[in-house]
Amino acid sequence: MKKTMALVVGMMMAASLAGCGAKNESKTVDDIKKAGKLVMATDAAWAPFEYIADTDTPVGSDIDLAQAIADQWGVELEIINTAFDTLPQYLDNGKADIVIAAMTITDERKEQMAFSDPYTVSTQYIIVNEADTSVKTIEDLAGKKVAVHLGTTGDFLVSDEIADGCLKDTGAEVVQYKNLTEGCLALQKGDVDAVMLDLLAAQNFCAVNDGLTCFEAKYADGSSTKEEYGIGVKKSNTELVKAINEAIKPMVENGSIDASIEKHKELASLLEQ
């Protein structure tokens, strides 16, 4: 990497985040250049997008993307690695300029933050044990315990279907984990029956763990759960959104983001879980 990357590990509780000198003003690219750094908040548990490899410093295609933006603006990249469900608070209190964490653009999240144009697409996947042939569709999760990563679109999907959808009154149960790996390990131990998570994360986990299989989460009628990932910024930072869109547009068009995803997909599959 061309610039020095600094790592800030943040696992603070929501209350402490809100009370630590919040900065409510909008930030521009000029402000970031004056500070000399672009601060990115992420949750390094989503290989190949962000994960921990040989050191405590997160790596992954989302890190490459943030570094490319920082390089374009002539600043260093600083990373805050924290819990996924706390990420919007780092934008609100001014501790982070951007959030990149394999985050799906949704209407609910647009109420909390602004998003860049999509930089890649994904879909939800289901992981089950290879011996389990009972699950083929989302409706087949009826009566089963489904692990999800708290605050993710997998969590939203399963929770919504149980509350008022195809899994309502079926005995299905959502089990929320603060850590993606914990949810997958719960499946291996038999504490849950399935895991709902994003495509590449599911494929990576199955690639490095025997006895598991994964497949696209589709409904019985064949409809899918296609998603678009975006870069989150503070809701009022419309100028910063515009600058980010200008920065990532050529990378989307020339395929460099997709190439980085494929590179880290291969690298992450070699790691021991």
CSV table of C-alpha atoms in Angstrom, one decimal:
chain,number,residue,atom,x,y,z
A,1,MET,CA,0.0,0.0,0.0
A,2,LYS,CA,1.2,3.5,-0.9
A,3,LYS,CA,0.2,5.2,2.3
A,4,THR,CA,0.7,4.3,5.9
A,5,MET,CA,-2.3,2.5,7.3
A,6,ALA,CA,-3.1,3.1,11.0
A,7,LEU,CA,-5.3,0.8,12.9
A,8,VAL,CA,-7.6,1.9,15.7
A,9,VAL,CA,-9.4,-1.0,17.4
A,10,GLY,CA,-12.8,0.3,18.7
A,11,MET,CA,-15.1,-2.0,20.7
A,12,MET,CA,-16.8,0.7,22.8
A,13,MET,CA,-20.4,0.5,23.9
A,14,ALA,CA,-23.1,2.7,22.3
A,15,ALA,CA,-23.4,4.9,25.4
A,16,SER,CA,-19.8,5.8,25.5
A,17,LEU,CA,-19.8,6.5,21.8
A,18,ALA,CA,-22.5,9.0,22.1
A,19,GLY,CA,-20.8,10.8,25.0
A,20,CYS,CA,-17.3,11.3,23.7
A,21,GLY,CA,-17.2,14.8,22.1
A,22,ALA,CA,-19.5,14.2,19.2
A,23,LYS,CA,-18.8,16.3,16.1
A,24,ASN,CA,-22.0,17.1,14.3
A,25,GLU,CA,-20.7,19.2,11.5
A,26,SER,CA,-20.6,17.8,7.9
A,27,LYS,CA,-17.2,17.0,6.6
A,28,THR,CA,-15.8,17.7,3.1
A,29,VAL,CA,-12.9,16.3,1.1
A,30,ASP,CA,-11.0,19.5,1.9
A,31,ASP,CA,-11.5,18.8,5.6
A,32,ILE,CA,-10.2,15.3,5.2
A,33,LYS,CA,-7.2,16.6,3.2
A,34,LYS,CA,-6.5,19.1,5.9
A,35,ALA,CA,-6.6,16.4,8.6
A,36,GLY,CA,-4.3,14.3,6.4
A,37,LYS,CA,-6.3,11.1,6.9
A,38,LEU,CA,-9.5,9.3,5.8
A,39,VAL,CA,-11.0,7.4,8.7
A,40,MET,CA,-12.9,4.3,7.8
A,41,ALA,CA,-15.1,2.3,10.3
A,42,THR,CA,-15.6,-1.4,9.5
A,43,ASP,CA,-16.3,-4.8,11.1
A,44,ALA,CA,-13.4,-7.1,10.0
A,45,ALA,CA,-15.5,-10.2,10.0
A,46,TRP,CA,-16.7,-10.3,6.4
A,47,ALA,CA,-14.1,-12.1,4.3
A,48,PRO,CA,-13.3,-11.4,1.5
A,49,PHE,CA,-14.4,-7.8,2.1
A,50,GLU,CA,-12.7,-7.2,5.4
A,51,TYR,CA,-11.0,-9.8,7.7
A,52,ILE,CA,-8.0,-10.4,9.9
A,53,ALA,CA,-5.1,-12.3,8.3
A,54,ASP,CA,-1.5,-12.4,9.6
A,55,THR,CA,-1.7,-9.3,11.8
A,56,ASP,CA,-4.4,-7.4,13.7
A,57,THR,CA,-4.7,-5.0,10.8
A,58,PRO,CA,-7.8,-5.6,8.7
A,59,VAL,CA,-7.3,-6.6,5.1
A,60,GLY,CA,-9.8,-7.2,2.3
A,61,SER,CA,-11.4,-5.8,-0.9
A,62,ASP,CA,-13.2,-3.1,1.1
A,63,ILE,CA,-9.9,-2.0,2.7
A,64,ASP,CA,-8.4,-1.9,-0.8
A,65,LEU,CA,-11.3,0.3,-1.9
A,66,ALA,CA,-10.8,2.7,1.0
A,67,GLN,CA,-7.1,2.8,0.4
A,68,ALA,CA,-7.7,3.7,-3.3
A,69,ILE,CA,-9.9,6.6,-2.3
A,70,ALA,CA,-7.4,7.8,0.3
A,71,ASP,CA,-4.6,7.6,-2.4
A,72,GLN,CA,-6.7,9.7,-4.8
A,73,TRP,CA,-7.2,12.3,-2.1
A,74,GLY,CA,-3.5,12.2,-1.0
A,75,VAL,CA,-4.2,11.2,2.6
A,76,GLU,CA,-3.5,8.3,4.9
A,77,LEU,CA,-6.1,5.6,5.7
A,78,GLU,CA,-7.0,5.0,9.3
A,79,ILE,CA,-9.2,2.1,10.2
A,80,ILE,CA,-11.6,1.6,13.1
A,81,ASN,CA,-12.5,-2.1,13.6
A,82,THR,CA,-15.7,-2.4,15.6
A,83,ALA,CA,-19.0,-4.2,16.0
A,84,PHE,CA,-21.2,-4.0,12.9
A,85,ASP,CA,-24.2,-2.7,14.8
A,86,THR,CA,-22.3,0.3,16.2
A,87,LEU,CA,-21.0,1.5,12.8
A,88,PRO,CA,-23.6,4.2,12.2
A,89,GLN,CA,-22.7,5.8,15.5
A,90,TYR,CA,-19.1,6.4,14.4
A,91,LEU,CA,-20.5,8.5,11.6
A,92,ASP,CA,-22.9,10.4,13.9
A,93,ASN,CA,-20.2,11.3,16.4
A,94,GLY,CA,-17.6,12.3,13.8
A,95,LYS,CA,-15.1,9.6,14.7
A,96,ALA,CA,-15.3,8.1,11.2
A,97,ASP,CA,-15.6,9.7,7.8
A,98,ILE,CA,-16.9,6.6,6.0
A,99,VAL,CA,-18.3,3.2,6.7
A,100,ILE,CA,-17.3,0.3,4.4
A,101,ALA,CA,-18.3,-3.1,5.7
A,102,ALA,CA,-20.0,-5.1,3.0
A,103,MET,CA,-23.0,-3.0,3.9
A,104,THR,CA,-26.2,-3.4,1.9
A,105,ILE,CA,-28.0,-0.3,0.9
A,106,THR,CA,-31.5,-0.5,2.5
A,107,ASP,CA,-34.3,2.0,3.1
A,108,GLU,CA,-33.9,1.5,6.8
A,109,ARG,CA,-30.2,2.3,6.8
A,110,LYS,CA,-30.9,5.4,4.6
A,111,GLU,CA,-32.7,6.8,7.6
A,112,GLN,CA,-29.4,6.6,9.5
A,113,MET,CA,-26.8,7.5,6.9
A,114,ALA,CA,-26.3,8.5,3.3
A,115,PHE,CA,-24.9,6.0,0.8
A,116,SER,CA,-22.6,6.2,-2.3
A,117,ASP,CA,-23.6,4.6,-5.5
A,118,PRO,CA,-23.4,0.8,-5.3
A,119,TYR,CA,-19.9,-0.6,-5.8
A,120,THR,CA,-20.8,-4.3,-6.0
A,121,VAL,CA,-23.8,-6.7,-5.6
A,122,SER,CA,-24.5,-9.7,-3.5
A,123,THR,CA,-27.2,-11.9,-2.3
A,124,GLN,CA,-28.1,-13.8,0.9
A,125,TYR,CA,-26.9,-17.4,1.4
A,126,ILE,CA,-28.0,-20.2,3.7
A,127,ILE,CA,-25.4,-22.5,5.3
A,128,VAL,CA,-26.5,-25.9,6.7
A,129,ASN,CA,-24.7,-29.1,7.5
A,130,GLU,CA,-24.2,-31.3,4.5
A,131,ALA,CA,-26.3,-34.1,5.9
A,132,ASP,CA,-29.3,-31.7,6.2
A,133,THR,CA,-31.4,-32.0,3.0
A,134,SER,CA,-34.5,-30.5,4.5
A,135,VAL,CA,-33.7,-26.8,3.6
A,136,LYS,CA,-33.9,-25.7,0.0
A,137,THR,CA,-35.8,-22.4,0.3
A,138,ILE,CA,-36.3,-19.7,2.9
A,139,GLU,CA,-39.7,-21.2,3.7
A,140,ASP,CA,-38.0,-24.4,4.7
A,141,LEU,CA,-36.5,-22.7,7.7
A,142,ALA,CA,-39.8,-23.1,9.4
A,143,GLY,CA,-39.4,-24.6,12.8
A,144,LYS,CA,-35.6,-24.1,12.8
A,145,LYS,CA,-33.1,-22.0,14.7
A,146,VAL,CA,-31.4,-19.7,12.3
A,147,ALA,CA,-28.1,-17.9,13.3
A,148,VAL,CA,-27.5,-14.4,12.0
A,149,HIS,CA,-25.0,-11.6,12.5
A,150,LEU,CA,-26.7,-8.9,14.6
A,151,GLY,CA,-27.7,-5.8,12.5
A,152,THR,CA,-27.0,-7.3,9.1
A,153,THR,CA,-29.4,-7.8,6.2
A,154,GLY,CA,-29.5,-11.5,7.0
A,155,ASP,CA,-30.7,-10.6,10.5
A,156,PHE,CA,-33.3,-8.2,9.0
A,157,LEU,CA,-34.5,-10.8,6.5
A,158,VAL,CA,-35.0,-13.7,9.0
A,159,SER,CA,-36.4,-11.5,11.8
A,160,ASP,CA,-38.9,-9.9,9.4
A,161,GLU,CA,-40.1,-13.2,8.0
A,162,ILE,CA,-40.6,-14.5,11.5
A,163,ALA,CA,-42.4,-11.4,12.7
A,164,ASP,CA,-44.8,-11.0,9.8
A,165,GLY,CA,-43.7,-13.1,6.8
A,166,CYS,CA,-43.4,-16.6,5.5
A,167,LEU,CA,-41.9,-17.9,8.8
A,168,LYS,CA,-44.5,-16.4,11.1
A,169,ASP,CA,-46.0,-18.8,13.6
A,170,THR,CA,-43.9,-21.7,12.1
A,171,GLY,CA,-41.7,-22.1,15.2
A,172,ALA,CA,-38.7,-20.6,13.5
A,173,GLU,CA,-36.3,-18.8,15.8
A,174,VAL,CA,-33.7,-16.2,15.0
A,175,VAL,CA,-30.5,-16.4,17.0
A,176,GLN,CA,-28.4,-13.2,16.8
A,177,TYR,CA,-24.7,-13.2,17.3
A,178,LYS,CA,-22.4,-10.2,17.6
A,179,ASN,CA,-19.7,-12.1,15.7
A,180,LEU,CA,-20.2,-13.9,12.4
A,181,THR,CA,-17.8,-16.8,13.2
A,182,GLU,CA,-19.7,-17.5,16.5
A,183,GLY,CA,-22.9,-18.1,14.5
A,184,CYS,CA,-21.2,-20.4,12.1
A,185,LEU,CA,-19.5,-22.3,14.9
A,186,ALA,CA,-22.9,-22.7,16.6
A,187,LEU,CA,-24.1,-24.5,13.5
A,188,GLN,CA,-21.2,-26.9,13.6
A,189,LYS,CA,-21.9,-27.6,17.3
A,190,GLY,CA,-25.6,-28.2,16.6
A,191,ASP,CA,-26.8,-25.2,18.6
A,192,VAL,CA,-28.6,-23.8,15.5
A,193,ASP,CA,-29.9,-25.5,12.3
A,194,ALA,CA,-28.8,-22.9,9.7
A,195,VAL,CA,-27.0,-19.6,9.2
A,196,MET,CA,-28.1,-16.7,7.0
A,197,LEU,CA,-25.4,-14.5,5.7
A,198,ASP,CA,-23.9,-12.8,2.6
A,199,LEU,CA,-22.8,-14.9,-0.4
A,200,LEU,CA,-19.0,-14.5,-0.3
A,201,ALA,CA,-18.8,-14.8,3.4
A,202,ALA,CA,-20.8,-18.0,3.3
A,203,GLN,CA,-18.7,-19.4,0.5
A,204,ASN,CA,-15.5,-18.6,2.4
A,205,PHE,CA,-16.7,-20.3,5.6
A,206,CYS,CA,-17.7,-23.4,3.8
A,207,ALA,CA,-14.4,-23.5,1.8
A,208,VAL,CA,-12.4,-23.7,5.0
A,209,ASN,CA,-14.7,-25.9,7.1
A,210,ASP,CA,-15.6,-29.5,6.3
A,211,GLY,CA,-19.2,-30.8,6.6
A,212,LEU,CA,-21.0,-27.6,5.6
A,213,THR,CA,-22.7,-26.6,2.4
A,214,CYS,CA,-24.2,-23.3,1.3
A,215,PHE,CA,-26.6,-22.1,-1.4
A,216,GLU,CA,-28.5,-19.0,-2.4
A,217,ALA,CA,-31.4,-18.0,-0.2
A,218,LYS,CA,-34.5,-18.0,-2.4
A,219,TYR,CA,-38.1,-18.1,-1.8
A,220,ALA,CA,-40.4,-21.0,-2.9
A,221,ASP,CA,-41.6,-18.9,-5.9
A,222,GLY,CA,-38.0,-18.4,-7.0
A,223,SER,CA,-37.6,-14.8,-6.0
A,224,SER,CA,-34.1,-13.8,-4.8
A,225,THR,CA,-32.5,-11.6,-2.2
A,226,LYS,CA,-30.2,-9.5,-4.4
A,227,GLU,CA,-28.4,-6.7,-2.6
A,228,GLU,CA,-26.2,-3.7,-3.5
A,229,TYR,CA,-23.3,-2.7,-1.3
A,230,GLY,CA,-22.5,1.0,-0.7
A,231,ILE,CA,-20.2,3.3,1.2
A,232,GLY,CA,-21.9,4.9,4.2
A,233,VAL,CA,-21.3,8.5,5.3
A,234,LYS,CA,-23.0,10.8,7.7
A,235,LYS,CA,-26.5,11.6,6.4
A,236,SER,CA,-25.8,15.3,6.0
A,237,ASN,CA,-22.6,14.9,4.0
A,238,THR,CA,-24.0,15.1,0.5
A,239,GLU,CA,-20.9,16.8,-0.8
A,240,LEU,CA,-18.8,13.9,0.5
A,241,VAL,CA,-21.1,11.4,-1.2
A,242,LYS,CA,-20.6,13.1,-4.5
A,243,ALA,CA,-16.8,13.0,-4.1
A,244,ILE,CA,-16.9,9.3,-3.2
A,245,ASN,CA,-19.0,8.6,-6.2
A,246,GLU,CA,-16.5,10.3,-8.5
A,247,ALA,CA,-13.7,8.4,-6.9
A,248,ILE,CA,-15.2,4.9,-7.2
A,249,LYS,CA,-16.9,5.2,-10.6
A,250,PRO,CA,-13.8,4.4,-12.6
A,251,MET,CA,-13.0,1.5,-10.3
A,252,VAL,CA,-16.5,0.0,-10.8
A,253,GLU,CA,-16.3,0.5,-14.5
A,254,ASN,CA,-12.8,-0.9,-15.0
A,255,GLY,CA,-13.4,-4.0,-12.9
A,256,SER,CA,-10.7,-3.3,-10.3
A,257,ILE,CA,-13.1,-3.7,-7.4
A,258,ASP,CA,-14.3,-7.1,-8.7
A,259,ALA,CA,-10.7,-8.1,-9.2
A,260,SER,CA,-9.9,-7.2,-5.6
A,261,ILE,CA,-12.9,-9.2,-4.4
A,262,GLU,CA,-11.7,-12.3,-6.3
A,263,LYS,CA,-8.1,-11.8,-5.0
A,264,HIS,CA,-9.2,-11.7,-1.4
A,265,LYS,CA,-11.7,-14.5,-1.9
A,266,GLU,CA,-8.8,-16.8,-2.8
A,267,LEU,CA,-6.6,-15.4,0.0
A,268,ALA,CA,-9.3,-15.7,2.7
A,269,SER,CA,-10.1,-19.3,1.7
A,270,LEU,CA,-6.5,-20.2,2.7
A,271,LEU,CA,-6.9,-19.0,6.2
A,272,GLU,CA,-7.6,-21.5,9.0
A,273,GLN,CA,-10.9,-20.8,10.8
